[in-house]
């Protein structure tokens, strides 16, 4: 459900600000969603983590090296594809 901050009760606003760790601005919109966490055993979680470590090690071994500046440019480009108005902090 989506609410405009200006339409929230003081108690709702205070609760959301506590969760966010900052003040909520009147012109902001708030959306709260709940997700059920799938049950995964600790053993399966460890197996998945190991599989991911192996996968990323393979990816890292086959990638071309890049300078820190090139990496920053790639990350900025990726962020801009999702958020067209994004400007990196200087």
CSV table of N, CA and C in Angstrom, one decimal, residues 23-67:
chain,number,residue,atom,x,y,z
A,23,UNK,N,14.2,11.7,9.1
A,23,UNK,CA,12.9,12.4,9.0
A,23,UNK,C,12.3,12.1,7.7
A,24,UNK,N,11.0,12.0,7.7
A,24,UNK,CA,10.2,11.8,6.5
A,24,UNK,C,9.7,13.1,6.0
A,25,UNK,N,10.0,13.4,4.7
A,25,UNK,CA,9.6,14.7,4.2
A,25,UNK,C,8.1,14.7,3.7
A,26,UNK,N,7.4,15.8,3.9
A,26,UNK,CA,6.0,15.9,3.5
A,26,UNK,C,5.7,15.5,2.1
A,27,UNK,N,6.6,15.8,1.2
A,27,UNK,CA,6.3,15.5,-0.2
A,27,UNK,C,6.8,14.1,-0.7
A,28,UNK,N,7.2,13.3,0.3
A,28,UNK,CA,7.6,11.9,0.0
A,28,UNK,C,6.4,10.9,0.0
A,29,UNK,N,6.6,9.8,-0.7
A,29,UNK,CA,5.6,8.8,-0.7
A,29,UNK,C,6.2,7.6,0.0
A,30,UNK,N,5.4,6.8,0.7
A,30,UNK,CA,5.9,5.7,1.5
A,30,UNK,C,5.2,4.4,1.0
A,31,UNK,N,5.9,3.4,0.8
A,31,UNK,CA,5.4,2.1,0.5
A,31,UNK,C,6.0,1.0,1.4
A,32,UNK,N,5.1,0.2,2.0
A,32,UNK,CA,5.5,-0.8,2.9
A,32,UNK,C,5.0,-2.2,2.3
A,33,UNK,N,5.9,-3.1,2.2
A,33,UNK,CA,5.6,-4.5,1.7
A,33,UNK,C,6.2,-5.5,2.7
A,34,UNK,N,5.5,-6.6,2.8
A,34,UNK,CA,6.0,-7.7,3.6
A,34,UNK,C,6.2,-8.9,2.7
A,35,UNK,N,7.3,-9.6,2.9
A,35,UNK,CA,7.6,-10.8,2.1
A,35,UNK,C,7.8,-12.0,3.1
A,36,UNK,N,7.3,-13.1,2.7
A,36,UNK,CA,7.5,-14.3,3.4
A,36,UNK,C,8.9,-14.9,3.1
A,37,UNK,N,9.7,-15.2,4.1
A,37,UNK,CA,11.0,-15.7,3.8
A,37,UNK,C,10.9,-17.2,3.6
A,38,UNK,N,11.5,-17.7,2.5
A,38,UNK,CA,11.4,-19.1,2.3
A,38,UNK,C,12.3,-19.8,3.3
A,39,UNK,N,11.8,-21.0,3.8
A,39,UNK,CA,12.6,-21.8,4.7
A,39,UNK,C,13.7,-22.5,4.0
A,40,UNK,N,14.9,-22.2,4.4
A,40,UNK,CA,16.1,-23.0,3.8
A,40,UNK,C,16.9,-23.4,5.0
A,41,UNK,N,17.3,-24.7,5.0
A,41,UNK,CA,18.0,-25.2,6.1
A,41,UNK,C,19.4,-24.6,6.2
A,42,UNK,N,20.0,-24.6,7.3
A,42,UNK,CA,21.4,-24.0,7.5
A,42,UNK,C,22.3,-24.7,6.5
A,43,UNK,N,22.2,-26.0,6.4
A,43,UNK,CA,23.1,-26.8,5.5
A,43,UNK,C,22.9,-26.4,4.1
A,44,UNK,N,21.7,-26.2,3.6
A,44,UNK,CA,21.5,-25.8,2.2
A,44,UNK,C,22.0,-24.4,2.0
A,45,UNK,N,21.8,-23.5,3.0
A,45,UNK,CA,22.3,-22.2,2.9
A,45,UNK,C,23.8,-22.1,2.7
A,46,UNK,N,24.5,-23.0,3.5
A,46,UNK,CA,26.0,-23.1,3.3
A,46,UNK,C,26.4,-23.6,2.0
A,47,UNK,N,25.6,-24.6,1.5
A,47,UNK,CA,25.9,-25.2,0.1
A,47,UNK,C,25.7,-24.1,-0.9
A,48,UNK,N,24.7,-23.3,-0.8
A,48,UNK,CA,24.4,-22.3,-1.8
A,48,UNK,C,25.5,-21.2,-1.7
A,49,UNK,N,26.0,-20.9,-0.5
A,49,UNK,CA,27.0,-19.9,-0.4
A,49,UNK,C,28.3,-20.4,-1.0
A,50,UNK,N,28.6,-21.7,-0.8
A,50,UNK,CA,29.8,-22.3,-1.5
A,50,UNK,C,29.7,-22.3,-3.0
A,51,UNK,N,28.6,-22.6,-3.5
A,51,UNK,CA,28.4,-22.6,-4.9
A,51,UNK,C,28.6,-21.2,-5.5
A,52,UNK,N,28.1,-20.2,-4.8
A,52,UNK,CA,28.2,-18.8,-5.2
A,52,UNK,C,29.7,-18.4,-5.2
A,53,UNK,N,30.4,-18.8,-4.2
A,53,UNK,CA,31.8,-18.5,-4.1
A,53,UNK,C,32.6,-19.1,-5.2
A,54,UNK,N,32.3,-20.3,-5.6
A,54,UNK,CA,33.0,-21.0,-6.7
A,54,UNK,C,32.6,-20.3,-8.0
A,55,UNK,N,31.3,-19.9,-8.2
A,55,UNK,CA,30.9,-19.2,-9.4
A,55,UNK,C,31.6,-17.9,-9.6
A,56,UNK,N,31.6,-17.1,-8.5
A,56,UNK,CA,32.3,-15.8,-8.6
A,56,UNK,C,33.8,-15.9,-8.8
A,57,UNK,N,34.4,-16.9,-8.2
A,57,UNK,CA,35.8,-17.1,-8.4
A,57,UNK,C,36.1,-17.4,-9.9
A,58,UNK,N,35.2,-18.2,-10.5
A,58,UNK,CA,35.4,-18.5,-12.0
A,58,UNK,C,35.2,-17.2,-12.8
A,59,UNK,N,34.2,-16.4,-12.4
A,59,UNK,CA,33.9,-15.1,-13.1
A,59,UNK,C,35.1,-14.2,-13.0
A,60,UNK,N,35.6,-14.1,-11.8
A,60,UNK,CA,36.8,-13.2,-11.5
A,60,UNK,C,38.0,-13.7,-12.3
A,61,UNK,N,38.2,-15.0,-12.4
A,61,UNK,CA,39.4,-15.5,-13.1
A,61,UNK,C,39.4,-15.2,-14.6
A,62,UNK,N,38.2,-15.1,-15.1
A,62,UNK,CA,38.1,-14.9,-16.6
A,62,UNK,C,37.8,-13.5,-17.0
A,63,UNK,N,37.7,-12.6,-16.0
A,63,UNK,CA,37.4,-11.2,-16.4
A,63,UNK,C,38.7,-10.4,-16.7
A,64,UNK,N,38.6,-9.4,-17.6
A,64,UNK,CA,39.7,-8.6,-17.9
A,64,UNK,C,39.9,-7.6,-16.7
A,65,UNK,N,41.2,-7.3,-16.5
A,65,UNK,CA,41.4,-6.3,-15.4
A,65,UNK,C,41.1,-4.9,-15.8
A,66,UNK,N,40.7,-4.1,-14.9
A,66,UNK,CA,40.3,-2.7,-15.2
A,66,UNK,C,40.9,-1.8,-14.1
A,67,UNK,N,41.0,-0.6,-14.4
A,67,UNK,CA,41.5,0.4,-13.4
A,67,UNK,C,40.3,0.7,-12.5
